[in-house]
GROMACS .gro file of C-alpha atoms in nm:
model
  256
    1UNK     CA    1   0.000   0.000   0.000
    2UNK     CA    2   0.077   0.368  -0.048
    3UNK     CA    3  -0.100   0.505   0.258
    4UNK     CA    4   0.171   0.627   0.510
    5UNK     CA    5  -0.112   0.696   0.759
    6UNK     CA    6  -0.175   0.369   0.763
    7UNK     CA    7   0.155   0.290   0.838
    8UNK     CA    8   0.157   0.469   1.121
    9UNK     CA    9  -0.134   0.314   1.241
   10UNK     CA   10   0.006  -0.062   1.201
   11UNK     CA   11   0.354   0.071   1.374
   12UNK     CA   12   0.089   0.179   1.666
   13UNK     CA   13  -0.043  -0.145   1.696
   14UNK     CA   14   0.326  -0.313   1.629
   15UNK     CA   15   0.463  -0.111   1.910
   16UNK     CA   16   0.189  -0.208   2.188
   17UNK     CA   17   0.203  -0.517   2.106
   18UNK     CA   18   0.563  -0.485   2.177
   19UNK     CA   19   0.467  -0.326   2.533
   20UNK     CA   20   0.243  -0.628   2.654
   21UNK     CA   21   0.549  -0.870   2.571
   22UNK     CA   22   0.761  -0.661   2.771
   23UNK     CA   23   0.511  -0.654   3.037
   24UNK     CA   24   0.475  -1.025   3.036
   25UNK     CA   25   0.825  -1.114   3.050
   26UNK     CA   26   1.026  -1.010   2.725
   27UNK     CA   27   1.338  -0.900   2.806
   28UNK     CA   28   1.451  -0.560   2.735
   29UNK     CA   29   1.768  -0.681   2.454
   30UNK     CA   30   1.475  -0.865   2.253
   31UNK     CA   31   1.216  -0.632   2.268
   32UNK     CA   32   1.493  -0.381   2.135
   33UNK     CA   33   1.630  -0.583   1.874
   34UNK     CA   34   1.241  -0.665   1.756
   35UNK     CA   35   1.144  -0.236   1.775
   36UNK     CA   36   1.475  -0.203   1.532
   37UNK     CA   37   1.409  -0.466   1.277
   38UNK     CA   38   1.083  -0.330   1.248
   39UNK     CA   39   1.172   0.015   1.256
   40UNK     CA   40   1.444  -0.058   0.991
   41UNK     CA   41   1.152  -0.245   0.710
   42UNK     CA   42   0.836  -0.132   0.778
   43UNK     CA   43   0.819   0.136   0.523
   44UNK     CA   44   1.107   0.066   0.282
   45UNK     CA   45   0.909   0.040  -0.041
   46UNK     CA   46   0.752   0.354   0.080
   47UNK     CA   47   1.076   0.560   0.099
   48UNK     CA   48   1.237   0.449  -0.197
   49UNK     CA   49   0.887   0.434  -0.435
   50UNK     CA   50   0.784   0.825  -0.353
   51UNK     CA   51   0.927   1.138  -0.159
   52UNK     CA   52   0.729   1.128   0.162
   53UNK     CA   53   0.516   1.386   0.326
   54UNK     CA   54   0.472   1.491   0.710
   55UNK     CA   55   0.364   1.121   0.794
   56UNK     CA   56   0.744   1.007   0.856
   57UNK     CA   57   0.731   1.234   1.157
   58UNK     CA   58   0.468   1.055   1.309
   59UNK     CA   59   0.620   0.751   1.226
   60UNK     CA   60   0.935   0.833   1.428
   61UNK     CA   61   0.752   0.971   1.701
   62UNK     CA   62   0.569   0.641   1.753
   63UNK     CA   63   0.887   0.455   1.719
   64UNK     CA   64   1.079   0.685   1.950
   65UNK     CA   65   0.795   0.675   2.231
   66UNK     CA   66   0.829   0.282   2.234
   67UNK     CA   67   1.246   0.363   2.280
   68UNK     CA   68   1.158   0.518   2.535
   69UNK     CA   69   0.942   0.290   2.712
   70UNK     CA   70   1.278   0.085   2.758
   71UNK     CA   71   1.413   0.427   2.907
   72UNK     CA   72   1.213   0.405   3.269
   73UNK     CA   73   1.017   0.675   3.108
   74UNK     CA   74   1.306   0.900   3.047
   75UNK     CA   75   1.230   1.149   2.761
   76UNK     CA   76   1.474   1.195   2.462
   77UNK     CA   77   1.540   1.510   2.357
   78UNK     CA   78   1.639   1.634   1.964
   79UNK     CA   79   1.981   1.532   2.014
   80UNK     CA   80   1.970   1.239   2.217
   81UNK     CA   81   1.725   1.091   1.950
   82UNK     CA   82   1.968   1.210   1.656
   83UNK     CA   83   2.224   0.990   1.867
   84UNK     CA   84   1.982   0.705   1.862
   85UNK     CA   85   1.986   0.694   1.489
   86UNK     CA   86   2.374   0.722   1.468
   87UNK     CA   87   2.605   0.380   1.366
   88UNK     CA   88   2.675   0.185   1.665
   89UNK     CA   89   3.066   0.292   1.585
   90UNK     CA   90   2.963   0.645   1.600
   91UNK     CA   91   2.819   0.606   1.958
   92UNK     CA   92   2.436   0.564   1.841
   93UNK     CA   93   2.213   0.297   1.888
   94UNK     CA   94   2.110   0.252   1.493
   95UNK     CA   95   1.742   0.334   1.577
   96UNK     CA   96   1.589   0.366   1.184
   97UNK     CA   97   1.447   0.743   1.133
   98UNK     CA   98   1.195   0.768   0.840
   99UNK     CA   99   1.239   1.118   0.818
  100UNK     CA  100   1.588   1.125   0.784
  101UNK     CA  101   1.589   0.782   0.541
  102UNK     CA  102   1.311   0.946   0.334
  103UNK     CA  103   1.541   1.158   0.073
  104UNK     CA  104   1.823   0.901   0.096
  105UNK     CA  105   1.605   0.587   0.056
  106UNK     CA  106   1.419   0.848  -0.285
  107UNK     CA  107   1.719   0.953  -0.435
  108UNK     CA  108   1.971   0.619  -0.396
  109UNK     CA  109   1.625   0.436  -0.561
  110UNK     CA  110   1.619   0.671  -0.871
  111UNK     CA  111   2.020   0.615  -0.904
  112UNK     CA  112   1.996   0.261  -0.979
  113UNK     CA  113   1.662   0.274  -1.159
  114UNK     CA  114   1.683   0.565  -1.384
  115UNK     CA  115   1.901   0.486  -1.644
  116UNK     CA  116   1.623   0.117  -1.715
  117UNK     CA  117   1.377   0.439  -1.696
  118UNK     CA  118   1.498   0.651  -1.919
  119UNK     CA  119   1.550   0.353  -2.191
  120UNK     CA  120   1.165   0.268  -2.159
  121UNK     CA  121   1.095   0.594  -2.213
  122UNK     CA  122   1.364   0.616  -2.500
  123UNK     CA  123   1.543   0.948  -2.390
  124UNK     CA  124   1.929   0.923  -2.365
  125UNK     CA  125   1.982   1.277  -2.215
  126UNK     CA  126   1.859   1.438  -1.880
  127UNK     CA  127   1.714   1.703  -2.067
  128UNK     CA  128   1.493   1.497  -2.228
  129UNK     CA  129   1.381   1.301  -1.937
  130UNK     CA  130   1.346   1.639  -1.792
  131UNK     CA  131   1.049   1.687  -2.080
  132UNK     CA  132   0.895   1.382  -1.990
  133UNK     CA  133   0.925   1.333  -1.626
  134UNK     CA  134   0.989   1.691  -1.447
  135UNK     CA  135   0.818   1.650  -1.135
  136UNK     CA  136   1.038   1.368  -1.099
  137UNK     CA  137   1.351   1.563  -1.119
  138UNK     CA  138   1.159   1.805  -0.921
  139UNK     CA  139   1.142   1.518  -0.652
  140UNK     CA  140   1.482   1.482  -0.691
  141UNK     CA  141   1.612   1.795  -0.617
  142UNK     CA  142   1.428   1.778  -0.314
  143UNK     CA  143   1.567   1.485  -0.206
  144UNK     CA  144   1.897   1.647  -0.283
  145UNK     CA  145   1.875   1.958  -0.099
  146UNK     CA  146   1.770   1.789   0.212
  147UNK     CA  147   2.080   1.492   0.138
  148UNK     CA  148   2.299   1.824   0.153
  149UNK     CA  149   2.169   1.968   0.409
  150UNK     CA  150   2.226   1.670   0.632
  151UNK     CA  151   2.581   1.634   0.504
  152UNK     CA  152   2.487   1.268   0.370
  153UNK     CA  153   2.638   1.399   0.046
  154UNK     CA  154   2.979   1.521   0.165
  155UNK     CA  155   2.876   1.860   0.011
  156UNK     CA  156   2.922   1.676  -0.371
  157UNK     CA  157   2.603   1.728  -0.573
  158UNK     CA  158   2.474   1.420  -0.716
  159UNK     CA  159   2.544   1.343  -1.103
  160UNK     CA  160   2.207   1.189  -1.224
  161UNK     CA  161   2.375   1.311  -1.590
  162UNK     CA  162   2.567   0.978  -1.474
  163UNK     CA  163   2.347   0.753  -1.360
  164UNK     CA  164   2.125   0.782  -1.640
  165UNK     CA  165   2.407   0.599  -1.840
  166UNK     CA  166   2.479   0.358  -1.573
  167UNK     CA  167   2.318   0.249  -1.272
  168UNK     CA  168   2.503   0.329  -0.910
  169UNK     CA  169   2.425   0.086  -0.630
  170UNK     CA  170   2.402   0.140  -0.285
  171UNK     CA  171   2.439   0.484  -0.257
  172UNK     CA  172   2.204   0.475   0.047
  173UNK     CA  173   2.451   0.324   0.237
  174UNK     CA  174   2.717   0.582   0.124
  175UNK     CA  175   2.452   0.849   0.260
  176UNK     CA  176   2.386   0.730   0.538
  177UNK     CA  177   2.739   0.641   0.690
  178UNK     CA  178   2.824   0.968   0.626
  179UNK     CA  179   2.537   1.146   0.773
  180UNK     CA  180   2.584   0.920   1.059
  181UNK     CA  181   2.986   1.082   1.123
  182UNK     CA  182   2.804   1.406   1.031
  183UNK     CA  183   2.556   1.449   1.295
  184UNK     CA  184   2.830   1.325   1.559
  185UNK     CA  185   3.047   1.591   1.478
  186UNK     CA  186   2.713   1.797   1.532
  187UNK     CA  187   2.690   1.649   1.861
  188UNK     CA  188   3.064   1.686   1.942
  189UNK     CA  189   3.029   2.062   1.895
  190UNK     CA  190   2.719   2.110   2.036
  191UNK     CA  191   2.675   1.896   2.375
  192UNK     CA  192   2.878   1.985   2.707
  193UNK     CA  193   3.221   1.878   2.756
  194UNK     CA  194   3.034   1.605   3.010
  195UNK     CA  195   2.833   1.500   2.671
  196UNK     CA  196   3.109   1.475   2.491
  197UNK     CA  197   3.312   1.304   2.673
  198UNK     CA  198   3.038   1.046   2.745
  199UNK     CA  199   2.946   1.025   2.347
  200UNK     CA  200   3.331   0.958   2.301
  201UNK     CA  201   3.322   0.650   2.539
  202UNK     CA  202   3.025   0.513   2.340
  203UNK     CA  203   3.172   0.510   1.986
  204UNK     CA  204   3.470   0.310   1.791
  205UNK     CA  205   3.479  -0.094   1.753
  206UNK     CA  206   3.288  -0.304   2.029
  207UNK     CA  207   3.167   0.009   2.184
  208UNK     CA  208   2.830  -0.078   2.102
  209UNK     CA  209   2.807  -0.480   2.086
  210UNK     CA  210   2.594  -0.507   2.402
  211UNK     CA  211   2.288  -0.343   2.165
  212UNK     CA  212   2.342  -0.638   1.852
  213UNK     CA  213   2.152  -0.977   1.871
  214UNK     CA  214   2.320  -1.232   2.089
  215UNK     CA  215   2.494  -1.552   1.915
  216UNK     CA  216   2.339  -1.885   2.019
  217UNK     CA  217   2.517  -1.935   2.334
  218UNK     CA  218   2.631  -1.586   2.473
  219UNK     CA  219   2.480  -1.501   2.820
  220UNK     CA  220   2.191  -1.210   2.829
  221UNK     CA  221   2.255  -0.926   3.039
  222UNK     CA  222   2.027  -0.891   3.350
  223UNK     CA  223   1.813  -0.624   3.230
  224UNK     CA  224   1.872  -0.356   3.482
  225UNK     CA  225   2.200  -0.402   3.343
  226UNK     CA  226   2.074  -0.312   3.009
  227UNK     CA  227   1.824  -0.065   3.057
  228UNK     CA  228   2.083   0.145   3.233
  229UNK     CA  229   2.380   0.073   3.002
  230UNK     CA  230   2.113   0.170   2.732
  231UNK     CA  231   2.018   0.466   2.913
  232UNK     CA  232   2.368   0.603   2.989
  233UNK     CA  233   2.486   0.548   2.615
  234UNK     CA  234   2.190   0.818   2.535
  235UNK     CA  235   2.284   0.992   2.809
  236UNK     CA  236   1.944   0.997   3.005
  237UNK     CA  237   1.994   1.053   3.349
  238UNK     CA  238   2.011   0.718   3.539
  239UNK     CA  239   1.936   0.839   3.897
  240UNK     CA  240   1.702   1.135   4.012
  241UNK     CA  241   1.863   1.439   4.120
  242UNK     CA  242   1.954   1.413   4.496
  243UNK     CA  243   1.915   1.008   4.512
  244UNK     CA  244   2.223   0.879   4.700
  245UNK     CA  245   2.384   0.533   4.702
  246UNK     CA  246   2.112   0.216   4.800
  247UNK     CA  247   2.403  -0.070   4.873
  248UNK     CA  248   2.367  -0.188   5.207
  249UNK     CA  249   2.692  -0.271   5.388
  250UNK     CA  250   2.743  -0.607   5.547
  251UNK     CA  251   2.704  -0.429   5.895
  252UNK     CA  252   2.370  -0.342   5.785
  253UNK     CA  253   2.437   0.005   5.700
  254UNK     CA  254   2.351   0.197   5.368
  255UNK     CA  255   2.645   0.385   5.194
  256UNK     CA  256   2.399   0.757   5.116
   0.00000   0.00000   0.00000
């Protein structure tokens, strides 16, 4: 289907679903690793078939909300949920956005299709594809500003003069990576130098290999261990302000 609203409304359902099997037992690494496999195919053919509209918001808010049910109902702000979406290398938690997949998923789709496209059509130039298809190059450039903006694109414009002779695959992977290094430098410039230095710890090899799928035969984490390791990756704060220290000493005696 083509309805994005509708969409929503299955991710809705998807993600309370999601909330009973917590509540009945599902432990807190699974019910992550099933939100992000959703997350990361529910709308594919949607990105990549059309330039999407405001619906991808809402699509990443419900998403987001059931992140944060894992959270102890800690609340993500703009840049803790940009980290979210971030490689696991780059200190994120490789939470799918639709909004920020939309123009990647568009454009990266037309660069392998449009040079089969343009043959149907029998144009060999972009001009004349322009004649027949210009709200499709319209779409394009869309997709291309926003790319830029982002800094998917490394600041290089896209050639579609090129890829109308030959197809280019996997450019959404290109895109993304680097918009993923992009929006840490954001965050490196941005957050506090406590922020920073806790974003730092979280990135580079095996920083992040408590958040992928465990191997038949590795042990689970206890999942207070999770939540908070989870929690202090995105830098939500894992005690309340003024709390002090519940261990009880063997004499009886709490630490405070």
């Amino acid at each position: 289907g083509a309805d994005g609203a509708a969409a929503v409304q299955r991710a809705q359902a998807f993600t309370r679903h999601l909330r009973d099997l917590r509540g009945a037992g599902l432990s807190a690494e699974a019910y992550l690793t099933l939100l992000r496999t959703y997350a990361q195919g529910c709308v594919t053919h949607h990105l990549r078939a059309n330039l999407q509209g405001n619906w991808v918001e809402q699509l990443d808010a419900v998403v987001f909300s059931a992140l944060e049910h894992l959270l102890r109902g800690g609340h993500l702000d703009d840049l803790q949920r940009l980290q979210a979406t971030m490689r696991l290398t780059d200190g994120g938690c490789a939470i799918p956005s639709a909004a920020q997949t939309a123009p990647a998923a568009y454009a990266a789709s037309w660069a392998l299709c449009l040079h089969d496209v343009a043959k149907c059509l029998d144009v060999s130039t972009l001009e004349g594809f322009r004649t027949r298809c210009l709200r499709t190059l319209q779409a394009l450039a869309q997709a291309e500003q926003a790319l830029q903006a982002s800094g998917a694109t490394a600041g290089q414009p896209i050639d579609w003069a090129s890829t109308l002779l030959e197809p280019r695959a996997k450019l959404q992977g290109v895109w993304s990576k680097t918009a993923s290094g992009t929006n840490r430098d954001r965050l490196l410039r941005e957050l506090p130098e406590a922020d920073r230095l806790a974003l730092r710890e979280c990135g580079g090899i095996g920083a992040g290999a408590f958040l992928q799928p465990r191997q038949p035969g590795d042990p689970l984490q206890p999942d207070d261990h999770f939540e908070v390791n989870l929690m202090c990756r995105l830098r939500v704060p894992v005690c309340p302000a003024g709390s002090t220290c519940q261990h009880r000493r063997q004499d009886g005696t709490l630490c405070g």
